[in-house]
Each structure stands twice: as C-alpha cells, then as structure tokens.
XYZ file of N, CA and C in Angstrom:
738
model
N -6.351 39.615 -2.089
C -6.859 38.650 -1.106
C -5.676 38.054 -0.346
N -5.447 37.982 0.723
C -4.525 37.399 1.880
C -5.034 35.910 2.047
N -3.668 35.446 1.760
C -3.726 33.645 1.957
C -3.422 33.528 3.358
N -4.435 32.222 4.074
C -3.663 32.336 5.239
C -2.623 31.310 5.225
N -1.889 31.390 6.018
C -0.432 30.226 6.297
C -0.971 29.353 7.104
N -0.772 28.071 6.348
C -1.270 26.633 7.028
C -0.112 26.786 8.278
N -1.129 26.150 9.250
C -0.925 25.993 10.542
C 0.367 24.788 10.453
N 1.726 25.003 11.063
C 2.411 24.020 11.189
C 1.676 23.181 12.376
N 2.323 21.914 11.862
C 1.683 20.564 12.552
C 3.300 20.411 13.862
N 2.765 19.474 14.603
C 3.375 19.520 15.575
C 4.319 18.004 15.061
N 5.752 17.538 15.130
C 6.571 16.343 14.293
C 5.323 14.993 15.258
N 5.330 13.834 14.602
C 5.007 12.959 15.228
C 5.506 12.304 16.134
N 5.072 11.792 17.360
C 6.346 11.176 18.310
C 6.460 10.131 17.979
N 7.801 10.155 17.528
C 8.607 8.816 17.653
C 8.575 7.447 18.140
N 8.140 7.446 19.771
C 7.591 6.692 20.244
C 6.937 6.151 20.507
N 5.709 6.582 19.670
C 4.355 5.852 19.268
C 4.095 5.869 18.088
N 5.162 5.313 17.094
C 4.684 5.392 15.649
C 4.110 4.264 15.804
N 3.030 4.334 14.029
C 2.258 2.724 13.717
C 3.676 2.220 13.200
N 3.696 0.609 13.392
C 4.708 -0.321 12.860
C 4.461 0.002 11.663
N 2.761 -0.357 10.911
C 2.839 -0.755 9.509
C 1.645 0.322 9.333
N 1.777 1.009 8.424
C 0.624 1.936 7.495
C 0.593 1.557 6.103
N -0.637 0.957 6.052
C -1.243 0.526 4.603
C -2.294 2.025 3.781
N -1.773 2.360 2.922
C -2.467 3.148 1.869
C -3.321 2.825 0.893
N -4.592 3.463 0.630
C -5.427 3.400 -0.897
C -4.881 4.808 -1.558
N -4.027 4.173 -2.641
C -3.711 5.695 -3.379
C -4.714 6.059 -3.911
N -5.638 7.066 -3.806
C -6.882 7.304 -4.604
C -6.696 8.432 -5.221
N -7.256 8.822 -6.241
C -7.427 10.453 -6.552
C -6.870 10.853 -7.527
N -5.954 9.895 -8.604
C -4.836 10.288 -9.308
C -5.650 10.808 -10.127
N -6.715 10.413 -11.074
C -7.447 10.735 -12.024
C -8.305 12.041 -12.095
N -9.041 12.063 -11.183
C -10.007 13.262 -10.399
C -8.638 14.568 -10.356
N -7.658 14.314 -9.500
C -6.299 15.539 -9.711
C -6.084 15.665 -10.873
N -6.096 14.939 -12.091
C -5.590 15.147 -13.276
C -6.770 16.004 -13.979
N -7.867 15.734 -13.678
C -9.133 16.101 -14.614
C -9.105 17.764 -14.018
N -9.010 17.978 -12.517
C -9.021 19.275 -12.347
C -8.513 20.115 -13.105
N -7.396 19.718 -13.048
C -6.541 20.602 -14.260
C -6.458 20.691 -15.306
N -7.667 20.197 -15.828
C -7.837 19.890 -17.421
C -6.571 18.873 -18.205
N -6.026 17.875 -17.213
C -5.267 16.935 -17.943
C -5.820 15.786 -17.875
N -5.249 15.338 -19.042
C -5.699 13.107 -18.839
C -5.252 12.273 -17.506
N -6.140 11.718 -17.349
C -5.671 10.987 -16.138
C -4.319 10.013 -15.615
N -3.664 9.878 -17.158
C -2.683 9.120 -17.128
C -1.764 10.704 -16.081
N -1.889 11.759 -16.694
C -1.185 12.318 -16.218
C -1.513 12.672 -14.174
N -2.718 12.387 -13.829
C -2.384 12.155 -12.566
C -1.707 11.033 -11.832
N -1.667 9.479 -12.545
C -1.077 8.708 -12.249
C 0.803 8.991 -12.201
N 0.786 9.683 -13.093
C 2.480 10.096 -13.098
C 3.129 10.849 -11.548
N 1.564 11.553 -11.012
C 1.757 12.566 -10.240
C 1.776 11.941 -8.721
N 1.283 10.888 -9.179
C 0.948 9.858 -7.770
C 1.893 8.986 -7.522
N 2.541 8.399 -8.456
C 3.729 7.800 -8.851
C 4.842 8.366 -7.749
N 4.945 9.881 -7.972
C 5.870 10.347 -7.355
C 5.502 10.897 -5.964
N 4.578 10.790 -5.530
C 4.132 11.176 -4.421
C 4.610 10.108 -3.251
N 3.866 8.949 -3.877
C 4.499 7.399 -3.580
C 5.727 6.914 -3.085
N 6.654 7.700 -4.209
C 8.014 7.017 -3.707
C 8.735 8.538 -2.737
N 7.997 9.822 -2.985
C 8.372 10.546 -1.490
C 8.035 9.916 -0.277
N 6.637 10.048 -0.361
C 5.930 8.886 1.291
C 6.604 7.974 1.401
N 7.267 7.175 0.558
C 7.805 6.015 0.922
C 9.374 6.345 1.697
N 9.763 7.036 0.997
C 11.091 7.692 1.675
C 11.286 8.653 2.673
N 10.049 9.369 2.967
C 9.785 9.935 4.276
C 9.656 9.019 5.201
N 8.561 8.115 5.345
C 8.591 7.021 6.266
C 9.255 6.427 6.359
N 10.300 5.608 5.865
C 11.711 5.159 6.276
C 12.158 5.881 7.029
N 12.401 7.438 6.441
C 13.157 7.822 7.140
C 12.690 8.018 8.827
N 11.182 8.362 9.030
C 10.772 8.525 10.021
C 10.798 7.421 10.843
N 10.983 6.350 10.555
C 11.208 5.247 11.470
C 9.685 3.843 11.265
N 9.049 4.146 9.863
C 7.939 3.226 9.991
C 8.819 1.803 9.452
N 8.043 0.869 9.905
C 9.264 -0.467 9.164
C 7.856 -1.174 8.066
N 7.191 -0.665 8.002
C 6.139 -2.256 6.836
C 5.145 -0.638 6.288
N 4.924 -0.557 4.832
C 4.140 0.968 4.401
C 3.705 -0.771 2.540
N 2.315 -0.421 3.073
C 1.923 -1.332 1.793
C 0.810 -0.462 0.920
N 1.214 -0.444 -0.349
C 0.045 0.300 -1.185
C -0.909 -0.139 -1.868
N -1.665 0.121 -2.122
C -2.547 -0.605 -3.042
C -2.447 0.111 -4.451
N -1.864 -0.514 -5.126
C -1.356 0.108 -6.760
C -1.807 -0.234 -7.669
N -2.891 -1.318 -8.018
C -3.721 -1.943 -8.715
C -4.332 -3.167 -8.381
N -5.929 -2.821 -8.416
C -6.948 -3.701 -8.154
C -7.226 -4.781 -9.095
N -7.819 -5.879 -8.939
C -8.002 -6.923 -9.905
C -9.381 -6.104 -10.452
N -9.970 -5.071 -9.953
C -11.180 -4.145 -10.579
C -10.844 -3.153 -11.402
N -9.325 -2.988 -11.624
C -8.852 -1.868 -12.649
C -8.792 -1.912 -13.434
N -8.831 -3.462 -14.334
C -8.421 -4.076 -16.152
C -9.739 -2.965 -16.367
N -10.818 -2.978 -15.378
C -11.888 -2.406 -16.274
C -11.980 -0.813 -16.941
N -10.893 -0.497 -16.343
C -10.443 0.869 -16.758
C -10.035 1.155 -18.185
N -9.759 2.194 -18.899
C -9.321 1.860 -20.571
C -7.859 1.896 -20.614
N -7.828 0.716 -21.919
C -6.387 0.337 -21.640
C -5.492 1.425 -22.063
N -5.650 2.658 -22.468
C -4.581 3.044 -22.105
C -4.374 3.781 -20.599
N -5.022 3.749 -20.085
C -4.814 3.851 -18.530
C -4.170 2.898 -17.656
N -4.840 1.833 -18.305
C -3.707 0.694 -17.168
C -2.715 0.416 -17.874
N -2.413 0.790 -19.345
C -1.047 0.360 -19.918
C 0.070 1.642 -19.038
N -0.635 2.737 -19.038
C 0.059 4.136 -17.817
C 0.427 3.464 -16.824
N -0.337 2.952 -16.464
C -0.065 2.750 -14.762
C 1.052 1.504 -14.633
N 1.268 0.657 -15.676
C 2.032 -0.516 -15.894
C 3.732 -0.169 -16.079
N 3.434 0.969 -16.957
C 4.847 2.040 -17.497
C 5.293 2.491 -16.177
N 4.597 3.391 -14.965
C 5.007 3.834 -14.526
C 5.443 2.809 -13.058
N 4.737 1.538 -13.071
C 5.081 0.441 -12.756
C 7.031 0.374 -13.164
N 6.867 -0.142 -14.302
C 8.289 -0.515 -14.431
C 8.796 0.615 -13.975
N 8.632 1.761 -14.425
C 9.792 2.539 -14.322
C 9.856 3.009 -13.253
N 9.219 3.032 -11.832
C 9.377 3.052 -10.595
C 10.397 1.756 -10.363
N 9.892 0.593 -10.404
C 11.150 -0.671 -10.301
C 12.607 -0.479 -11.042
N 12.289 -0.160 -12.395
C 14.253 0.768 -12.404
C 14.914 1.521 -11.472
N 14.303 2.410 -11.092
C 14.699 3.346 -10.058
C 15.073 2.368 -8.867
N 14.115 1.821 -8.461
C 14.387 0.913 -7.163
C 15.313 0.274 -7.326
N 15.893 -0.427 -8.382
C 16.695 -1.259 -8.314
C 18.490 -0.763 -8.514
N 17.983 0.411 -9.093
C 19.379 1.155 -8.978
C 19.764 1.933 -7.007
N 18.195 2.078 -6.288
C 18.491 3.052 -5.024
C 18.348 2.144 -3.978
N 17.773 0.647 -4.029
C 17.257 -0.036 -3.381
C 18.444 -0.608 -1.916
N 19.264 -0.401 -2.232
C 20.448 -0.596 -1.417
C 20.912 0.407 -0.727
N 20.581 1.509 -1.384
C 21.409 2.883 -0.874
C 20.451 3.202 0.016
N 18.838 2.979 -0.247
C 18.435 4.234 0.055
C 17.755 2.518 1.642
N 18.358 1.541 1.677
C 17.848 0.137 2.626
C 16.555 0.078 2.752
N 15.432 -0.250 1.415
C 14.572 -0.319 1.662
C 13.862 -1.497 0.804
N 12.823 -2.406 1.427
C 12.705 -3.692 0.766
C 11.325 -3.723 -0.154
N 10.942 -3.957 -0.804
C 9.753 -4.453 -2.071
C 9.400 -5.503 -2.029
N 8.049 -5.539 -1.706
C 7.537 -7.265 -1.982
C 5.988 -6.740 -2.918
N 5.371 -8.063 -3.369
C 4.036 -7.689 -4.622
C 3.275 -8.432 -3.739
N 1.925 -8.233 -3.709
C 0.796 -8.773 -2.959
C 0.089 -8.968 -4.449
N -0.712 -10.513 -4.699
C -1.598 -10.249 -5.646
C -0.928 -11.397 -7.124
N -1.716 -11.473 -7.868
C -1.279 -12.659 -9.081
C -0.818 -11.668 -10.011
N 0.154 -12.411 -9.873
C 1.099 -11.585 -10.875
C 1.170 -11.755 -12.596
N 0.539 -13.431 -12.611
C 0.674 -14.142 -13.797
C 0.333 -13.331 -15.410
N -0.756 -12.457 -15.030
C -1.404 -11.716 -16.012
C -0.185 -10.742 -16.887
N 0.609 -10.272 -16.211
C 1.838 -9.077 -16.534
C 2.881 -9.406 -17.304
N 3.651 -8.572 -17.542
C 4.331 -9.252 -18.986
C 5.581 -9.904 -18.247
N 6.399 -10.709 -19.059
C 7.405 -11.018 -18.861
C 8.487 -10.472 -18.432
N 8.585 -9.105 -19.293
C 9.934 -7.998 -18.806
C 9.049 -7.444 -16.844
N 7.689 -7.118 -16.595
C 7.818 -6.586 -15.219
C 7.400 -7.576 -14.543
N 7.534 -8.743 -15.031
C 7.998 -9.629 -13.877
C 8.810 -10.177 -13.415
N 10.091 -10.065 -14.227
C 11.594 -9.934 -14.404
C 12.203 -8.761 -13.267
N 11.336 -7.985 -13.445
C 12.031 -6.522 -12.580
C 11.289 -7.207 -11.729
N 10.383 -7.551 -11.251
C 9.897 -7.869 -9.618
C 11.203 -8.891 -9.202
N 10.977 -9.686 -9.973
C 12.065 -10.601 -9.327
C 13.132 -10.276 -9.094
N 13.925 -9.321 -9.656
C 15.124 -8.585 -9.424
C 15.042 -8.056 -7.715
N 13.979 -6.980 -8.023
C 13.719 -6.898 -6.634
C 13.727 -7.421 -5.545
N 12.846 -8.704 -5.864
C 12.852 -9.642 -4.449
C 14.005 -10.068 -3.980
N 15.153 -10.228 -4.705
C 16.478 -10.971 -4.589
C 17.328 -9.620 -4.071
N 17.032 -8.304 -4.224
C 17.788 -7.081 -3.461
C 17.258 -6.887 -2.116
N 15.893 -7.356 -2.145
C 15.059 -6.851 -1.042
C 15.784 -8.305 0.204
N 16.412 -9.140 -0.430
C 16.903 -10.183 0.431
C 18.463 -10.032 1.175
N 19.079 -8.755 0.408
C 20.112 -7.645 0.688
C 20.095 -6.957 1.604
N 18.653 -6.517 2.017
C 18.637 -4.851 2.559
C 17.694 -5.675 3.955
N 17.585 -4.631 4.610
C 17.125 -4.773 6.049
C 15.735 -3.494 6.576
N 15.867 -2.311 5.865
C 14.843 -1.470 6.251
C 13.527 -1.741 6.059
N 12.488 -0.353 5.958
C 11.529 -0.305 5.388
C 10.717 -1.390 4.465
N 10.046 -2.319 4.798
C 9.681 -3.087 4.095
C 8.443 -2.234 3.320
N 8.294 -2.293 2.017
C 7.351 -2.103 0.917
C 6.598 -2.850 0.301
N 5.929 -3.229 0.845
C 4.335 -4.329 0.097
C 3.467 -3.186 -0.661
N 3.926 -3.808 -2.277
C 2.739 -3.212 -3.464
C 1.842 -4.147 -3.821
N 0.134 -3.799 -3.304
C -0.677 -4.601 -4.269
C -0.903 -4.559 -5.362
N -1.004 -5.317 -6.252
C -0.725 -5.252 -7.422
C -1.554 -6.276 -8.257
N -2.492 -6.619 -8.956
C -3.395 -6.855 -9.495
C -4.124 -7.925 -7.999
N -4.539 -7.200 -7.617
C -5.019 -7.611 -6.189
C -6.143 -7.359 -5.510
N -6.922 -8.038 -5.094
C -8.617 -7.776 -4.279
C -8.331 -8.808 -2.922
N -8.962 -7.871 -2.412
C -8.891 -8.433 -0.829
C -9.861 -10.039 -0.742
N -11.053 -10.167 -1.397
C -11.524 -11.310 -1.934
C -11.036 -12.336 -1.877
N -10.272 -12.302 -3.262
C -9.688 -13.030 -3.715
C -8.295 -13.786 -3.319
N -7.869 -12.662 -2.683
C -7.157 -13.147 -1.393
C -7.302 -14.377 -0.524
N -8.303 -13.889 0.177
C -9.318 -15.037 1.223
C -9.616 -15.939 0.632
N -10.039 -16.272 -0.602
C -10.731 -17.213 -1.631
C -9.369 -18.208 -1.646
N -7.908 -17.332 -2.064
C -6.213 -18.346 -2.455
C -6.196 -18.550 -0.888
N -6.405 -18.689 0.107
C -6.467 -18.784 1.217
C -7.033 -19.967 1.726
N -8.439 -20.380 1.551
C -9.046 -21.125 1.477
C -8.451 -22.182 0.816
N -8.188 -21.950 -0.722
C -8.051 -22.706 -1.945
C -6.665 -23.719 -0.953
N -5.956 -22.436 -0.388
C -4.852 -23.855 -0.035
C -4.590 -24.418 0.878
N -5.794 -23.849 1.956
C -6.145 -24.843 3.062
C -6.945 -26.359 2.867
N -7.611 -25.851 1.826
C -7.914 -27.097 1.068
C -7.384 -28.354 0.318
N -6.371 -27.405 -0.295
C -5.462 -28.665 -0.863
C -4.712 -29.280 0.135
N -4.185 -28.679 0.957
C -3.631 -29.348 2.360
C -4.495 -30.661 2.920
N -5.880 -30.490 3.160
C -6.742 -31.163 3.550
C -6.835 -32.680 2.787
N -7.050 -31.852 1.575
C -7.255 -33.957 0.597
C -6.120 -33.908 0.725
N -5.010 -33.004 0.520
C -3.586 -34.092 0.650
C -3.536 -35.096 1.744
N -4.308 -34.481 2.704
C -4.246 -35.206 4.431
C -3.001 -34.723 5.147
N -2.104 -33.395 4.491
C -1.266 -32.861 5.321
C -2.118 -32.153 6.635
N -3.048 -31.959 6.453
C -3.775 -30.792 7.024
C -4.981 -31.550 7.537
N -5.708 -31.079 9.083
C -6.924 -31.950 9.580
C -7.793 -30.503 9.511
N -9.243 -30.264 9.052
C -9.893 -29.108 8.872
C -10.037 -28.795 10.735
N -10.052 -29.473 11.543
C -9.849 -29.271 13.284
C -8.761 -28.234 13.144
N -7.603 -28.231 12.848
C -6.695 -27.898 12.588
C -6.575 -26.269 12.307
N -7.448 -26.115 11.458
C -7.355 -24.709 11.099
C -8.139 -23.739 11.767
N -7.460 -23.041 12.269
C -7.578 -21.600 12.888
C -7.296 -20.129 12.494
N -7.441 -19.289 13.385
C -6.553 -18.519 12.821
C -5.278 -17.818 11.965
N -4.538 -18.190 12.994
C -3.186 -18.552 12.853
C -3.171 -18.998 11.469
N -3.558 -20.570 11.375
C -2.959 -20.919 10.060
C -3.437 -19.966 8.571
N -4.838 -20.017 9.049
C -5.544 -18.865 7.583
C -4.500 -17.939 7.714
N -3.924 -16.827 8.502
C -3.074 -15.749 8.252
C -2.055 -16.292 7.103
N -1.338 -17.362 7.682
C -0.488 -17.785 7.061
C -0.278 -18.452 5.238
N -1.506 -18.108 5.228
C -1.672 -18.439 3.815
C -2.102 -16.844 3.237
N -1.839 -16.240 3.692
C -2.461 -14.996 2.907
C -1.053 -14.528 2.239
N -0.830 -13.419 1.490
C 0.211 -12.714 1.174
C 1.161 -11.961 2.138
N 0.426 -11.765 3.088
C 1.211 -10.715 3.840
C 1.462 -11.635 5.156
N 1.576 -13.205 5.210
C 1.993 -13.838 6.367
C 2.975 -13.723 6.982
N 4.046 -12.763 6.400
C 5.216 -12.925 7.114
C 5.536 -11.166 7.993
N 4.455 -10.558 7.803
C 4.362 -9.267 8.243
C 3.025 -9.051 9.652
N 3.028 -8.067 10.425
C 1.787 -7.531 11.227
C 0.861 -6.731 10.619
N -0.247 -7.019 10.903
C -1.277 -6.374 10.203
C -1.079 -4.891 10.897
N -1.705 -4.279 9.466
C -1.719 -2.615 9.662
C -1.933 -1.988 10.697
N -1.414 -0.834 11.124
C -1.611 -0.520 12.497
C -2.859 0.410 11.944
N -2.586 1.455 10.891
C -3.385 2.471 10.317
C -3.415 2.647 8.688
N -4.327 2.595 8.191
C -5.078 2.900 7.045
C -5.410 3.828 6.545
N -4.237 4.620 5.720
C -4.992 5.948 5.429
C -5.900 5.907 3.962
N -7.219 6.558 4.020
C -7.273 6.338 2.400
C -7.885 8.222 2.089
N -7.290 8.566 0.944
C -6.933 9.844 0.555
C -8.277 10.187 -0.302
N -7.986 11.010 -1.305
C -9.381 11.020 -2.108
C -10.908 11.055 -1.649
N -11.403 11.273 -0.538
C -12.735 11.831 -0.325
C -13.626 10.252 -0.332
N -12.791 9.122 -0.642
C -14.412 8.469 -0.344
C -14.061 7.702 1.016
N -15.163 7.202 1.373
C -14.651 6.224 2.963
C -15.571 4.473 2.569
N -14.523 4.113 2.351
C -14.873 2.730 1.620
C -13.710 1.661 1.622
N -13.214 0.494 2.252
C -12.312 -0.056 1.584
C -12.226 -0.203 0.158
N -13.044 -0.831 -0.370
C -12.849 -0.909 -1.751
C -12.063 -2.202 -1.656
N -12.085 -3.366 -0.892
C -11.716 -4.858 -1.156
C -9.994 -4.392 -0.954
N -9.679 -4.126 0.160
C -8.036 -3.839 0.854
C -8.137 -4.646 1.745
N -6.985 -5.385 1.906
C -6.498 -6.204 3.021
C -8.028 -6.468 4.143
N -8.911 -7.094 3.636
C -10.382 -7.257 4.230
C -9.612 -8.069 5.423
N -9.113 -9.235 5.428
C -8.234 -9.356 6.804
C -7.959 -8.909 7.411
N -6.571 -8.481 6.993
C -5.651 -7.934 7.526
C -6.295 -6.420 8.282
N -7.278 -5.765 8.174
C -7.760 -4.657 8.489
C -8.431 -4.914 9.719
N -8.489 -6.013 10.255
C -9.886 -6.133 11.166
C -9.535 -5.037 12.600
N -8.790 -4.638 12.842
C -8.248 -4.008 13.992
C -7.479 -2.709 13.259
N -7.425 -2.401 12.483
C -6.778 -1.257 11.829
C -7.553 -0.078 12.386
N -6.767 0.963 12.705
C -7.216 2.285 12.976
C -7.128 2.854 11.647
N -8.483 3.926 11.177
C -8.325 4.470 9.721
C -8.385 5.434 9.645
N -8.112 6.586 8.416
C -8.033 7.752 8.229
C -8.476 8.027 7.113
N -9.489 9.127 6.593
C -10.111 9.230 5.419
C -9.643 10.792 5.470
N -9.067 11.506 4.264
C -9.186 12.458 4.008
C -9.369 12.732 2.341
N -9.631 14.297 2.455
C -10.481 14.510 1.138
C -8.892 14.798 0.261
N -7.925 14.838 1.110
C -6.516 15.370 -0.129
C -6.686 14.142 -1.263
N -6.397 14.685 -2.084
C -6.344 13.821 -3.392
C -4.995 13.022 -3.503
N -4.530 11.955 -3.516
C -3.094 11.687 -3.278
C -2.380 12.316 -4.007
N -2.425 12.562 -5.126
C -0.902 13.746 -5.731
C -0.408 14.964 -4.690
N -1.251 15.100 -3.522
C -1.184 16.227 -3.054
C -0.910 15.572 -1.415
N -1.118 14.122 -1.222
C -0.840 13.995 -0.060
C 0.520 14.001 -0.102
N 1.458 15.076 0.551
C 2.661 14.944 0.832
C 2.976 14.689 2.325
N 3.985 15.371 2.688
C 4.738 14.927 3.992
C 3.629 15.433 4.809
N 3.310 16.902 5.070
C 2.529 17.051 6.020
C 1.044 16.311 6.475
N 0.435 15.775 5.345
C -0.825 14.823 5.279
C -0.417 13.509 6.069
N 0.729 12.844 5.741
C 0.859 11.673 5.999
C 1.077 12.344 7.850
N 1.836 12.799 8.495
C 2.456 13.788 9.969
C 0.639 13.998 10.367
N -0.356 14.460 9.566
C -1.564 14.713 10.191
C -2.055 13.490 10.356
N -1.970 12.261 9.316
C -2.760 10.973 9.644
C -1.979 10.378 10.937
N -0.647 10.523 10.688
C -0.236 10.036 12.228
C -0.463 10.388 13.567
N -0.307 11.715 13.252
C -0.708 12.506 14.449
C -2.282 11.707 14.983
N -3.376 11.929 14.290
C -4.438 11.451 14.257
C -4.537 10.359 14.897
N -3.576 9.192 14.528
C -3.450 7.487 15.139
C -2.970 8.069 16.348
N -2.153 8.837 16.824
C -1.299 8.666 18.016
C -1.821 9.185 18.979
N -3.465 10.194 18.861
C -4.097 10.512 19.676
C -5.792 9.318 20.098
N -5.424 7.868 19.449
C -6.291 6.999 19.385
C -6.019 6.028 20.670
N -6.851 5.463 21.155
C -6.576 4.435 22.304
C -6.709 2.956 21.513
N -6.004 2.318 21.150
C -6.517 0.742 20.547
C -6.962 -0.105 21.778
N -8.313 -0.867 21.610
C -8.285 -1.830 22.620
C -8.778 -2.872 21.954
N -8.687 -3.237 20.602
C -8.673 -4.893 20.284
C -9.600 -5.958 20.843
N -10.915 -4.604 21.323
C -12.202 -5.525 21.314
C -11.879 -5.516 22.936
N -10.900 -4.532 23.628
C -10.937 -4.962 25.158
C -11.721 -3.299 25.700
N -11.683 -3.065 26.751
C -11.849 -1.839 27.453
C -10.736 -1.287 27.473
C-alpha cells in the first residue's frame, strides 16, 4: 500500500502572527489508550509536546502562549493520574529553571495554587523571580483553574474594594473587572486552539475569550506538533476580525 506524503504547509507570515495563542491540551489519555498504554503515559507525551510548541513559538515570534494544564474539574480524575500530571508538573519546572534564561522565556500560573504541595510551589516561585530576568515569550499555565471561578475571585474583590469604600460600584466597568482577573497584565487571546476532537470550552478563559478566533482539530495533542500549530495559524491569518464591527 503507498502512503501518501502530507502536503507541505506553506511557513506562516510573520506579519500577521496572533500576539497571544491560548491552548486546551486535550487528548493525552485517549493517545495513551490507543496504544494500549495508561494514560499517565499520554500525559508524559503531552508534557513534551508542550514544551516543543512552546519553543517553536518563541521562536516564531508569538510573545503570550497560555495552557490550560489543570482544571479545578480534574481532582475528579484518579489520583494516580493527577499525582502524574503533578510529577510531570515539577519536573517540567526543573527543566525551566535550569533553560529559562537561555532559552528567554517567561512562566506565570493562572489559578489557586494553595491546594499543591509546598516543594511545587517553591519551584513556581523560583520561576516567577527568573521570569522577572528574562524578556521573551511569556508562558501562562493554568493550573488548578476554571474559568468560573475566575469571574467569581473577580467579583469577590471588587467587592471587598466596595465595603472597604476604596471602590464606588458606579465605578466598575470593564476595565476594572479585567483587572482583577489573572491574566490583567496581558491581551486577551488572539486564537484558541483546542486539539482532541471535541468543540467545547470546557470553562477556559470564559473572559478573556470573548473575541478570540478558534480552532478545533481532531489531532490528539501528543501529536499536535509543529506543523498543526503552522495549520492553526495559517487558519487565523486567513480570518477577518471585526470585534462586533463590519
């Protein structure tokens, strides 16, 4: 039987990249089961997929790439699955913290962190204090995180502002709600890819998305490599945004 040769893709132009592409890594589990392995072992596979995309896009010129790496809906998973995904947590942040300079690229966590142990919240913090070093690629990981709940700490501290009487509820707008979210100091996503076959946020940046251009494909993320991510762009760069205008 004759395979055919995937069609090369044409490079993305440069001059119309998205600023910021937010990801749903989906699929790690479903890739693992194909192959008759445990799912921890697709998470390993996604792991590394992750920190290629992440280092392709630097290199390609994206400046803000945020993932969604664990949901506040994942504890419900069995623990040795999220104890996997926690391992490969840290041990992605070792790495970073040894390349994080070399390779100029920054890490920030979206999401309550409080739940996690002491040692990987130690390595976050390491991070944040390198990521105050470097100047590239900014990296926002969500991380025990729902878009919800988000909006909800949002609220919560527009509120406390209010009885303090720092804050008049006239007062609040837009603007200020952004500013209480996690990602206030960044632009919302230009494009959204989510991998794995379903078309759903699944409680992602419910904000931050309202104008996002999206991309659903059926690749399973262990398998979205360079050329997947070059097709989702491609895809955005043949889109017109008009932000609710003509």
């Amino acid at each position: 039987m004759l395979f055919q040769k995937k069609k090369k893709l044409p490079a993305p132009d440069r001059a119309q990249l998205p600023r910021h592409i937010a990801v749903v890594m989906d699929g790690n589990g479903r890739w693992a089961q194909k192959r008759g392995m445990p799912r921890t072992f697709g998470h390993s596979a996604g792991s590394e997929t992750f920190q290629k995309d992440a280092e392709y896009l630097s290199d390609l010129g994206i400046e803000y790439f945020t993932v969604y790496a664990f949901s506040t809906e994942n504890w419900k998973r069995p623990p040795e699955e999220v104890q996997e995904i926690l391992r490969l947590l840290e041990k992605y942040l070792h790495k970073a913290i040894r390349e994080m300079r070399e390779k100029n690229i920054r890490l920030q966590f979206f999401g309550d962190l409080t739940p996690f142990s002491q040692e990987l919240r130690a390595l976050i913090d390491e991070t944040n204090a390198i990521s105050r070093t470097t100047t590239g690629m900014l990296v926002s990981v969500c991380l025990n995180y729902g878009g919800r709940a988000e909006l909800v700490r949002a609220a919560r501290l527009l509120a406390e502002q209010c009885v303090a009487g720092t804050l008049s509820p006239e007062d609040i707008d837009e603007r200020r709600f952004s500013g209480c979210l996690y990602s206030a100091d960044i632009p919302d996503p230009d494009l959204m890819i989510r991998p794995g076959g379903e078309v759903r946020l699944s409680n992602f940046l419910l904000w931050q998305n309202a104008y996002t251009e999206f991309y659903f494909s059926d690749v399973l993320w262990p398998d979205f490599d360079q050329r997947q991510m070059d097709a989702a762009i491609l895809a955005y760069q043949q889109r017109k945004r008009r932000f609710g205008g003509i």
